[in-house]
CSV table of N, CA and C in Angstrom, one decimal:
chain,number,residue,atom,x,y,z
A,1,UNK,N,127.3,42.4,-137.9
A,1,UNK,CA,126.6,41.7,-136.8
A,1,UNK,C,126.2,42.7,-135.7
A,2,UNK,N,125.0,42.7,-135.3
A,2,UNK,CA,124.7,43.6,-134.1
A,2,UNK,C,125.3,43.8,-132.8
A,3,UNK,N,125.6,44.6,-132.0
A,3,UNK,CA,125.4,44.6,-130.8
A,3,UNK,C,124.9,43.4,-129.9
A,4,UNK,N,124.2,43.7,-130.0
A,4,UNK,CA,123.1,42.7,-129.2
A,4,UNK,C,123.4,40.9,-129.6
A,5,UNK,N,123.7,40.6,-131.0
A,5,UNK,CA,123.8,39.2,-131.2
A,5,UNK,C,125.4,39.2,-130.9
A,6,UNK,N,126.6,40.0,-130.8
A,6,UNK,CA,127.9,39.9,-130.0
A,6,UNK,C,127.9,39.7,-128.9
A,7,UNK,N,126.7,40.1,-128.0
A,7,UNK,CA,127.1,40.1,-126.7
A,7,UNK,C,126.5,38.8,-126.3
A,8,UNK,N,125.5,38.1,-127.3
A,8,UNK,CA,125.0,36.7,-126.6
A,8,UNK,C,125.9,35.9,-127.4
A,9,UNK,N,127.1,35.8,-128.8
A,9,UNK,CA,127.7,35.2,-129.1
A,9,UNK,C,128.7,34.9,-127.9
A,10,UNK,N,129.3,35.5,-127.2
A,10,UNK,CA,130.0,35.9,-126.1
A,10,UNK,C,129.7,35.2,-124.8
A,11,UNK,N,128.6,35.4,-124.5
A,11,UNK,CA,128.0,34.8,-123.7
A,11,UNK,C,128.1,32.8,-123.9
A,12,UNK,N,127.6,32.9,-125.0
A,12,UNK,CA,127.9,31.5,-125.6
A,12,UNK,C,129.4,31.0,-125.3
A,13,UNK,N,130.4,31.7,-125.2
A,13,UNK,CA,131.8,31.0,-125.7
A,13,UNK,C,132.1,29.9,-124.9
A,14,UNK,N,132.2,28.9,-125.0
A,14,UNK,CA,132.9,27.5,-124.7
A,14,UNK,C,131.7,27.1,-124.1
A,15,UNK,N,130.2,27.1,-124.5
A,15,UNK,CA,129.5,26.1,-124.4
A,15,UNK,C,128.8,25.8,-125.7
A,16,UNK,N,128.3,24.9,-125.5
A,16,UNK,CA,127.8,23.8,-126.8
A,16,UNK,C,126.7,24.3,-126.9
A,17,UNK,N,126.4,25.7,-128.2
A,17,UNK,CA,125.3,26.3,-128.4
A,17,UNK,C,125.9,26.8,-130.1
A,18,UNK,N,124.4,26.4,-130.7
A,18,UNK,CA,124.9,27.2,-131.8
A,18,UNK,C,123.5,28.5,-132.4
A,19,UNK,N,124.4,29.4,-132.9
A,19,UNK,CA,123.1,30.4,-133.4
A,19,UNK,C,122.4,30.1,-135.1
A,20,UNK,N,121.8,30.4,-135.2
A,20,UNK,CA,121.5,30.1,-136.6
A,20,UNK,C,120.4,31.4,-137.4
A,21,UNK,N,120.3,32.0,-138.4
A,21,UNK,CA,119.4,32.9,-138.5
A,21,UNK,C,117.8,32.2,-138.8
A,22,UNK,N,116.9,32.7,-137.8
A,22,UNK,CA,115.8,31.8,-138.3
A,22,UNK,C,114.3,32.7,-139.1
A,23,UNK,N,115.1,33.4,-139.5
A,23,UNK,CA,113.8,34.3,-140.3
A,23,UNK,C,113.2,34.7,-139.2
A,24,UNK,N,111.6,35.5,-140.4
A,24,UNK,CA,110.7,35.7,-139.2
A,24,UNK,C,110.5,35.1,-138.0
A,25,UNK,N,110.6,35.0,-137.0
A,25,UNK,CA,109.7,34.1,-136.0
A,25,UNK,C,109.3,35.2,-134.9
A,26,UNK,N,108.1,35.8,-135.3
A,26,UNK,CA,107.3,36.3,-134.4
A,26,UNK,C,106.5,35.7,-132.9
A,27,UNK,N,106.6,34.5,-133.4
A,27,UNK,CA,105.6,33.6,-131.8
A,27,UNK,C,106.8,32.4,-131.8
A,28,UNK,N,106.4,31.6,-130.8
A,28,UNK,CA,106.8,30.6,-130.4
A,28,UNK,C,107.0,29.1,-131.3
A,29,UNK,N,105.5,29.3,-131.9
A,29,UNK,CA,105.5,28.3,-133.1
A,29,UNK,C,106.3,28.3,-134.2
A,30,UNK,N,106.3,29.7,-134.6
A,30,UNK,CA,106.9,29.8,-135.9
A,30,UNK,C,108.2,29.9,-135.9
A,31,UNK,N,108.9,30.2,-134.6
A,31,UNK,CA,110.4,29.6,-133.9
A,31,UNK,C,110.5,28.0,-134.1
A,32,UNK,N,109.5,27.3,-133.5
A,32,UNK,CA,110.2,26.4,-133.5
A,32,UNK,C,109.8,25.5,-134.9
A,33,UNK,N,109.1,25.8,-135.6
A,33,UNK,CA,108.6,25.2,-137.8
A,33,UNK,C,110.0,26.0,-138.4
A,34,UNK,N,110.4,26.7,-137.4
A,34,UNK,CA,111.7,27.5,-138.2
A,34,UNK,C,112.9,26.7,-137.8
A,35,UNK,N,113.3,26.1,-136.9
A,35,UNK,CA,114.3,24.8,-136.2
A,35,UNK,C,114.1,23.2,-136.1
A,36,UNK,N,112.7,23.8,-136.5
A,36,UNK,CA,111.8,22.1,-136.3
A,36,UNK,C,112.6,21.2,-135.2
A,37,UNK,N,111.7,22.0,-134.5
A,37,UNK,CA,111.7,21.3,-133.1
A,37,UNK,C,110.1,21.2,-132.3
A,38,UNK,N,109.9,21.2,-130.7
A,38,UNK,CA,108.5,20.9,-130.2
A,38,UNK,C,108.6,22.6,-129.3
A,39,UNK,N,107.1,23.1,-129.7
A,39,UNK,CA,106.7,24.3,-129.8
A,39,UNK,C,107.5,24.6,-128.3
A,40,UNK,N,107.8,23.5,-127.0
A,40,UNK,CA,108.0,24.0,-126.0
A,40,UNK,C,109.2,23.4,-125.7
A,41,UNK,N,110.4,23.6,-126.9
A,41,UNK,CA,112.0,23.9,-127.0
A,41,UNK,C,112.6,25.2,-127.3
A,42,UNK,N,111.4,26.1,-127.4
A,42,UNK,CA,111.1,26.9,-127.6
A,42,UNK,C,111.6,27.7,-126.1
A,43,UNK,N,112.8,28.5,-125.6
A,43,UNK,CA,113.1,29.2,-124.4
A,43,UNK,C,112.4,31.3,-124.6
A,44,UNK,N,111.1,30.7,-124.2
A,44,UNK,CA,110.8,32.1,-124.7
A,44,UNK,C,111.3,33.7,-123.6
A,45,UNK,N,111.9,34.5,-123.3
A,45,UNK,CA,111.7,35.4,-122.4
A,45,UNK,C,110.9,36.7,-122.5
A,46,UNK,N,110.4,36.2,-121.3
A,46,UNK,CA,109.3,37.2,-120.5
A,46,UNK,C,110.2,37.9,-119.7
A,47,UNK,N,109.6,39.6,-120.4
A,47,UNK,CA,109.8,40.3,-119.1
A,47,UNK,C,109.0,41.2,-118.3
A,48,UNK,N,108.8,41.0,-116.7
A,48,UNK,CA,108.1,42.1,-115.9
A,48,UNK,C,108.8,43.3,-115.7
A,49,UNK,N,108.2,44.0,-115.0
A,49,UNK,CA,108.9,45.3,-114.3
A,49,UNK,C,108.1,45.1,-112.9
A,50,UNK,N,109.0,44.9,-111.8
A,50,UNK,CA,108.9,44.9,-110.6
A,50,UNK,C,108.2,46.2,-110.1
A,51,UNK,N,107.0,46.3,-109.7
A,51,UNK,CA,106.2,47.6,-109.4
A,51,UNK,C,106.8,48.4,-108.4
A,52,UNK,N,107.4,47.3,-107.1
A,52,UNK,CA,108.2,48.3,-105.7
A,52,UNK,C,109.9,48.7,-106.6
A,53,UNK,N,110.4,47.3,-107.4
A,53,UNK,CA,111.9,48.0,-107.6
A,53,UNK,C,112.2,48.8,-108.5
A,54,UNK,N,111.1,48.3,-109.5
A,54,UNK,CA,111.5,48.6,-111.3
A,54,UNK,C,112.5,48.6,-111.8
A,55,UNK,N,113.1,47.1,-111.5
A,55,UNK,CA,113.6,46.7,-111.9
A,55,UNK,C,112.7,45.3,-112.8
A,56,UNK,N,113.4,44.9,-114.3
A,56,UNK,CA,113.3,44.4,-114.8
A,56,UNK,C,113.1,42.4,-114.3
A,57,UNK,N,112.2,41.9,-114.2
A,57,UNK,CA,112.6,40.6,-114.0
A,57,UNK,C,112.1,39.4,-114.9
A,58,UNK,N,112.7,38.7,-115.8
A,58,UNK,CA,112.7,37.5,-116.4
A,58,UNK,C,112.5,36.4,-115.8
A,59,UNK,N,111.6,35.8,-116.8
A,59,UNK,CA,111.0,34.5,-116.9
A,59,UNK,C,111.2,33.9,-118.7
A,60,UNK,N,111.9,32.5,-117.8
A,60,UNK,CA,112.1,31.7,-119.0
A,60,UNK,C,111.2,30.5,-119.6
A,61,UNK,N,110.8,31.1,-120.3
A,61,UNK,CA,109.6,30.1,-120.4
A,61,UNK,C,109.3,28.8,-121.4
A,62,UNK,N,108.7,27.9,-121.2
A,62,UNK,CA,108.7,26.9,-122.3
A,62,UNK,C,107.7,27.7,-123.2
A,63,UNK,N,107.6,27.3,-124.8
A,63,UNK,CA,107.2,27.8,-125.7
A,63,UNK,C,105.4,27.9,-125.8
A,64,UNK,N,105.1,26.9,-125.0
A,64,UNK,CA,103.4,26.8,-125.3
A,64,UNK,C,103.2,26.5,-124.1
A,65,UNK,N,103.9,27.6,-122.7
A,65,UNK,CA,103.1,27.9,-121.4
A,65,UNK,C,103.2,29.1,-121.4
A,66,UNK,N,102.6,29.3,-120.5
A,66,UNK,CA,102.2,31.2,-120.1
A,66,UNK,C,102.2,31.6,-118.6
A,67,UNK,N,103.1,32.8,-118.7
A,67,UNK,CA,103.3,33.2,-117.1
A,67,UNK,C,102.2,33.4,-116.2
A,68,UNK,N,101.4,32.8,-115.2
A,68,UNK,CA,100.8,32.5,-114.3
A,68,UNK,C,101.1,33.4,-113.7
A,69,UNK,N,100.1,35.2,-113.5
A,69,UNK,CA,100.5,36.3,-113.0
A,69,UNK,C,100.7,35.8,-111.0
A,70,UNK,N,99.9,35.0,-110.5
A,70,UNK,CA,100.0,34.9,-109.0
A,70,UNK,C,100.9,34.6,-108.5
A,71,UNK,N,101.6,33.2,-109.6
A,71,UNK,CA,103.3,32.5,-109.0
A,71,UNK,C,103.9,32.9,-109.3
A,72,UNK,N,104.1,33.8,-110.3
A,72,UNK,CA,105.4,34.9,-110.4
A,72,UNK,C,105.6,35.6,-110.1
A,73,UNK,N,104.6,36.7,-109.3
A,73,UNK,CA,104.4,37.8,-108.4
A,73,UNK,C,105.1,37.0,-106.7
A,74,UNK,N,104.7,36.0,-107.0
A,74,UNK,CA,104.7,35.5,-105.4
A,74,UNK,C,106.8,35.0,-105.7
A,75,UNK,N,107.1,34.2,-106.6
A,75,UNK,CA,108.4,33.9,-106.7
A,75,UNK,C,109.3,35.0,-106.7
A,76,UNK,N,108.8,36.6,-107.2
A,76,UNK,CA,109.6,37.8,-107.4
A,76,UNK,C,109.4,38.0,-106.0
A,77,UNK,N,108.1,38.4,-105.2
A,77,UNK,CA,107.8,38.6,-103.9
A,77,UNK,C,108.1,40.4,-103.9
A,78,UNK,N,107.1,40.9,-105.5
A,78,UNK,CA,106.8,41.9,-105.7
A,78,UNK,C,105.4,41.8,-106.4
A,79,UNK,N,104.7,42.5,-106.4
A,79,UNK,CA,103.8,43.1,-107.7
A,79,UNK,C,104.5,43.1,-109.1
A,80,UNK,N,104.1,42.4,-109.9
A,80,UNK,CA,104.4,42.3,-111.1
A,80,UNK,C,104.0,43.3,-112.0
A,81,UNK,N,104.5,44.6,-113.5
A,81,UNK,CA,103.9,44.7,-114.3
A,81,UNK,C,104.2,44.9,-115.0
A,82,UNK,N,103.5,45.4,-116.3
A,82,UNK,CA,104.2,45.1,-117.6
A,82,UNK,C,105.2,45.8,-117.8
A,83,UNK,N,106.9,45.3,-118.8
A,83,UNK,CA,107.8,46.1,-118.4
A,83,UNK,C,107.9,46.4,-120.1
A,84,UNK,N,107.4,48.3,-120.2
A,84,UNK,CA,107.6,48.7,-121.6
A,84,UNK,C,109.0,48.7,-122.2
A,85,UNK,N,108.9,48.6,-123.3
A,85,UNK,CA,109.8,48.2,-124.3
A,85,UNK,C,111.6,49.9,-124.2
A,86,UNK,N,111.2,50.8,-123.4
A,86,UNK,CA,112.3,51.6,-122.9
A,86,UNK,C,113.0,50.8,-121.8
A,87,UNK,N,112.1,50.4,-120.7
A,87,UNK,CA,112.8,49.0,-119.3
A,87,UNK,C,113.5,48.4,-120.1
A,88,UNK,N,113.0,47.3,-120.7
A,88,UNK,CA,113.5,46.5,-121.4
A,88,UNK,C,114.9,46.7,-122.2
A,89,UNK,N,115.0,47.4,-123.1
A,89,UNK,CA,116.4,48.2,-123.8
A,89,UNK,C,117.0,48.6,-122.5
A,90,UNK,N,116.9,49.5,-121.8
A,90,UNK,CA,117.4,50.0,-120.7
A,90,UNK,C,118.4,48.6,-120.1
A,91,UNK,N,118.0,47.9,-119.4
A,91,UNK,CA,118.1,46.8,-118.5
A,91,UNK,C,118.4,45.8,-118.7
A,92,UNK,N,118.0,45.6,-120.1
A,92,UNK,CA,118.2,44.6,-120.5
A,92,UNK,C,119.8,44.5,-122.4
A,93,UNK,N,119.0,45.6,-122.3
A,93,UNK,CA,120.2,46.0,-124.3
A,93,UNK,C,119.8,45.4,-124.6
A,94,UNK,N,118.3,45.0,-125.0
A,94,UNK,CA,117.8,44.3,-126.0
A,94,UNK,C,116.5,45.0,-126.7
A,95,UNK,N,116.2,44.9,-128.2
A,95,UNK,CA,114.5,45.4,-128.2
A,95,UNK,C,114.1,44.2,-127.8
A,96,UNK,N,112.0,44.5,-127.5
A,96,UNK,CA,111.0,43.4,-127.9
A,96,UNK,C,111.1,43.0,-129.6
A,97,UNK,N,111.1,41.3,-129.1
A,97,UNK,CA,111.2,40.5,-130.3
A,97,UNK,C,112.2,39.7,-130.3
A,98,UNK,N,113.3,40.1,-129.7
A,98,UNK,CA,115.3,39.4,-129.6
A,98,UNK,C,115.6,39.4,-128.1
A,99,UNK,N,114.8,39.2,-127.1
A,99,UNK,CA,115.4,39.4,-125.8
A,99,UNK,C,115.7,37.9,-125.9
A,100,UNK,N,117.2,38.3,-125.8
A,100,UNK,CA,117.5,36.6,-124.8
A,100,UNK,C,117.4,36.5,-123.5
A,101,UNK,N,118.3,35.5,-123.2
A,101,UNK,CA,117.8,35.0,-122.0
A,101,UNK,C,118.9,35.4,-121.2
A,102,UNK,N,120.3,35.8,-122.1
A,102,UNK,CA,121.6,35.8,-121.9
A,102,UNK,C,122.2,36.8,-122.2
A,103,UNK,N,123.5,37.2,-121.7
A,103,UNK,CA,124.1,38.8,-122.5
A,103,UNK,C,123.4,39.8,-122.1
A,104,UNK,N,122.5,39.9,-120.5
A,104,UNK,CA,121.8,41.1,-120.7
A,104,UNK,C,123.1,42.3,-120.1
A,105,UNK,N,122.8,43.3,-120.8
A,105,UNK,CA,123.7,44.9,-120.0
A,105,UNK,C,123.7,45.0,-118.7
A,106,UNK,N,122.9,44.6,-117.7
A,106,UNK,CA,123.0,44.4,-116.7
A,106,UNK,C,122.7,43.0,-115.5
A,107,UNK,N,122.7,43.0,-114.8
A,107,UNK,CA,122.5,41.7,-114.0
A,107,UNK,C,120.7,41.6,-113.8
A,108,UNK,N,120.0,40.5,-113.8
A,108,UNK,CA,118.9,40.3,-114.1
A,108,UNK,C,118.5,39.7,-112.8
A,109,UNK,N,117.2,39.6,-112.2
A,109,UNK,CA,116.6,38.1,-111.6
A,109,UNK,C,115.6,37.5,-112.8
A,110,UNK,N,116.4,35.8,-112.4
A,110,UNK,CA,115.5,35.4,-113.9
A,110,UNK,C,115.2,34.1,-113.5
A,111,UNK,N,113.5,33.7,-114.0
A,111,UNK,CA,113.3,32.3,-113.5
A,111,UNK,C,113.1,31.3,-114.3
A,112,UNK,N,113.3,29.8,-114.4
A,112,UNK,CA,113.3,29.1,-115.5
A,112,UNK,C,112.2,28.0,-115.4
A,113,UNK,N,111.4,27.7,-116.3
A,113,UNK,CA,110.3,26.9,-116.5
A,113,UNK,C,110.9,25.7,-116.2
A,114,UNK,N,110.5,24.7,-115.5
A,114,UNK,CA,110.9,23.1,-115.2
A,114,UNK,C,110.8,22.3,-116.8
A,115,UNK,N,109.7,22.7,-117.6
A,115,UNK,CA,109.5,22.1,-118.7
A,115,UNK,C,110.3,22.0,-119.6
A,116,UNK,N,111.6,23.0,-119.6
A,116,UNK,CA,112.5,23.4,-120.5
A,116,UNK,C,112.8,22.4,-120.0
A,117,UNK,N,113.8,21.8,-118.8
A,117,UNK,CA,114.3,20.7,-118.5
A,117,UNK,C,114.2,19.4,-119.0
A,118,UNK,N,113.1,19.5,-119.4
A,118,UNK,CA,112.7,17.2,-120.4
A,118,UNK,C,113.1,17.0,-121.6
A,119,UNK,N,114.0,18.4,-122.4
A,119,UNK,CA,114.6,18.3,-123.5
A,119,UNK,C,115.9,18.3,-123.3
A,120,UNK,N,116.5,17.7,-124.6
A,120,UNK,CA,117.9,17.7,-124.3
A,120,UNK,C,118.8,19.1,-124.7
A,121,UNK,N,117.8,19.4,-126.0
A,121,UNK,CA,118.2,21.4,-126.2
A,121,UNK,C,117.1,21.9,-126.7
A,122,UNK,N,117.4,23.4,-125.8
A,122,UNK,CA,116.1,24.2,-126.5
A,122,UNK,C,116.9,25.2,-127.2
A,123,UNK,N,115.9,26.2,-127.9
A,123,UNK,CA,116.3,27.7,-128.4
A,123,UNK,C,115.7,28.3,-127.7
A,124,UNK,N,116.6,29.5,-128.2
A,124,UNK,CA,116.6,30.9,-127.5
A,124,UNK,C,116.4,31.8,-128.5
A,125,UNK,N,116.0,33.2,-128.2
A,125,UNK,CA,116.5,34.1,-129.5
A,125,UNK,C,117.7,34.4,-128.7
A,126,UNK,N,118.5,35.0,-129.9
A,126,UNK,CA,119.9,35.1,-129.7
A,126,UNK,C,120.3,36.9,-129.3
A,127,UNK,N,119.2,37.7,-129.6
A,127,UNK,CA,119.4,39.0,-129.5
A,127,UNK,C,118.7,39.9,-130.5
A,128,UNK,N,118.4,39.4,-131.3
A,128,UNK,CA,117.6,39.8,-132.1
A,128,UNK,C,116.2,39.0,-133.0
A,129,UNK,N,115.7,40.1,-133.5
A,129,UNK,CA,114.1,39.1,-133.7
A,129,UNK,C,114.2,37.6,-135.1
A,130,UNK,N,115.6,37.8,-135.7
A,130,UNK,CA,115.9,37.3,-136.7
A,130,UNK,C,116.7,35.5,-136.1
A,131,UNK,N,117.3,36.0,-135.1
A,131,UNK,CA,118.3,34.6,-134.9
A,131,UNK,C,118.1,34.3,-133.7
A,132,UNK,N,118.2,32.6,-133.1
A,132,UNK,CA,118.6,32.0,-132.2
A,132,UNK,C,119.3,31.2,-131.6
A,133,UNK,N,119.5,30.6,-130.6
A,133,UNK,CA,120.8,29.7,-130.4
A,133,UNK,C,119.8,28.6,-129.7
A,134,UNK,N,120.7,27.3,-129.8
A,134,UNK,CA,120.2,25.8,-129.6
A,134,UNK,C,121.4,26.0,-128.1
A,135,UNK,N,121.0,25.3,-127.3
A,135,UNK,CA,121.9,25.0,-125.8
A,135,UNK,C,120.8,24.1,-125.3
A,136,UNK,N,121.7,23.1,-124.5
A,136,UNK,CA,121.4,22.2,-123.3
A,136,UNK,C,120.4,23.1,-122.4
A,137,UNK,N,119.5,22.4,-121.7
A,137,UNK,CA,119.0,23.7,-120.6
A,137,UNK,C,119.6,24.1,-119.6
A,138,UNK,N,120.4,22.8,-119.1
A,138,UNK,CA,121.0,23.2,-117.9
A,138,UNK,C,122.3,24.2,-118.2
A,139,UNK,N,122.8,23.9,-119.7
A,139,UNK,CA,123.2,25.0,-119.2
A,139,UNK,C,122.9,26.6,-119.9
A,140,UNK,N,121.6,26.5,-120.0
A,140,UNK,CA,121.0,28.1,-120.0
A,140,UNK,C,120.3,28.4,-118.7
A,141,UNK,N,120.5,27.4,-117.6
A,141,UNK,CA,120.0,27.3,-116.5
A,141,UNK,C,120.9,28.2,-116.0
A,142,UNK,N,122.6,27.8,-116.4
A,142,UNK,CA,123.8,28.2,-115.3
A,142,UNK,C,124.1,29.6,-115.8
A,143,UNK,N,124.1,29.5,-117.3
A,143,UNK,CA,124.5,31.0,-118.1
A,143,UNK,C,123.4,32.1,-117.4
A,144,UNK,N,122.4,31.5,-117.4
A,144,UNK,CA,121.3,32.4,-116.8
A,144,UNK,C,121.0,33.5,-115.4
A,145,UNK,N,121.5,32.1,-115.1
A,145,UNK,CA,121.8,32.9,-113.6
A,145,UNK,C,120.0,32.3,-112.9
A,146,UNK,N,119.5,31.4,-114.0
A,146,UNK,CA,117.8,31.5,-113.2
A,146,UNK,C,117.6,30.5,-112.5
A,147,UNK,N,116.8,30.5,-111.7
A,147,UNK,CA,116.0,29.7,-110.8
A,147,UNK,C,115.1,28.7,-111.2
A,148,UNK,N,115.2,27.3,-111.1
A,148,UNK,CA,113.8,26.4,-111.8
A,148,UNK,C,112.8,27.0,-111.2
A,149,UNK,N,111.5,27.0,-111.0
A,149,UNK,CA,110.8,27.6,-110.5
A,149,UNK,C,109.0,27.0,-111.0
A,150,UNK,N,108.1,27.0,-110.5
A,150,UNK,CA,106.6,26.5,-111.5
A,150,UNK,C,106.2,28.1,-111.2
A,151,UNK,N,105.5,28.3,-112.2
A,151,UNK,CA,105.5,29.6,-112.4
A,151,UNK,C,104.3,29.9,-113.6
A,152,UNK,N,104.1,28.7,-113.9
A,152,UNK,CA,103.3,28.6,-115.7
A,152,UNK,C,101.7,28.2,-115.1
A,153,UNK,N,101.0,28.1,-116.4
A,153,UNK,CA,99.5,28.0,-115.8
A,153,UNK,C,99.6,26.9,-116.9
């Protein structure tokens, strides 16, 4: 088992979340044809790189919305921009493809889509590009440490 899928197994402990390996799932769709669920139980993470801190900041997103660069810039109350795949490892201990939402190496600001909320569970990737985990939202809300927030277009 990796690294990266121990430290969100971990994260997990004594909440009602389970991981499962779901093959390829390169997009959001093919995540959720892989758990068969609705494209937007799908907890996708977005990450920026804060232009003034550079530090890393996450957005949790429902599966078939997209980060809305004005209200995320304005919710971080930085310039937003893209955070290359060294930020990300760095900041996060994750590659692109497996960033959870959860387990990161360091403390994160992270925001959560309201949409996740109308389901009773969504997925996550779990740490890697291969597996994810099923959880309640609220409480990938609490594990998260994120903010509801509208943020999506």
């Amino acid at each position: 088992m990796s690294k990266s899928l121990k430290r969100v197994r971990a994260a997990l402990e004594g909440h009602a979340a389970e991981i499962v390996e779901a093959g390829e799932a390169r997009t959001a769709q093919m995540a959720a044809d892989a758990v068969v669920c609705h494209v937007d139980q799908i907890a996708k993470s977005i990450i920026f790189r804060g232009e003034s801190s550079g530090r890393a900041v996450l957005f949790i997103t429902a599966g078939g919305n997209q980060v809305d660069h004005v209200r995320a810039t304005a919710l971080a109350g930085e310039e937003l921009g893209k955070a290359d795949a060294a930020l990300i490892r760095e900041q996060t201990g994750f590659a692109i493809g497996g960033v959870a939402p959860i387990g990161h190496l360091n403390p994160i600001r992270a925001f959560l889509d309201p949409r996740l909320l109308d389901f009773e569970t969504v997925w996550a990737a779990a740490g890697t590009p291969r597996h994810v985990f099923s959880i309640p939202p609220r409480d990938l809300e609490s594990l998260s440490g994120a903010q509801v927030a509208a943020f999506t277009v």
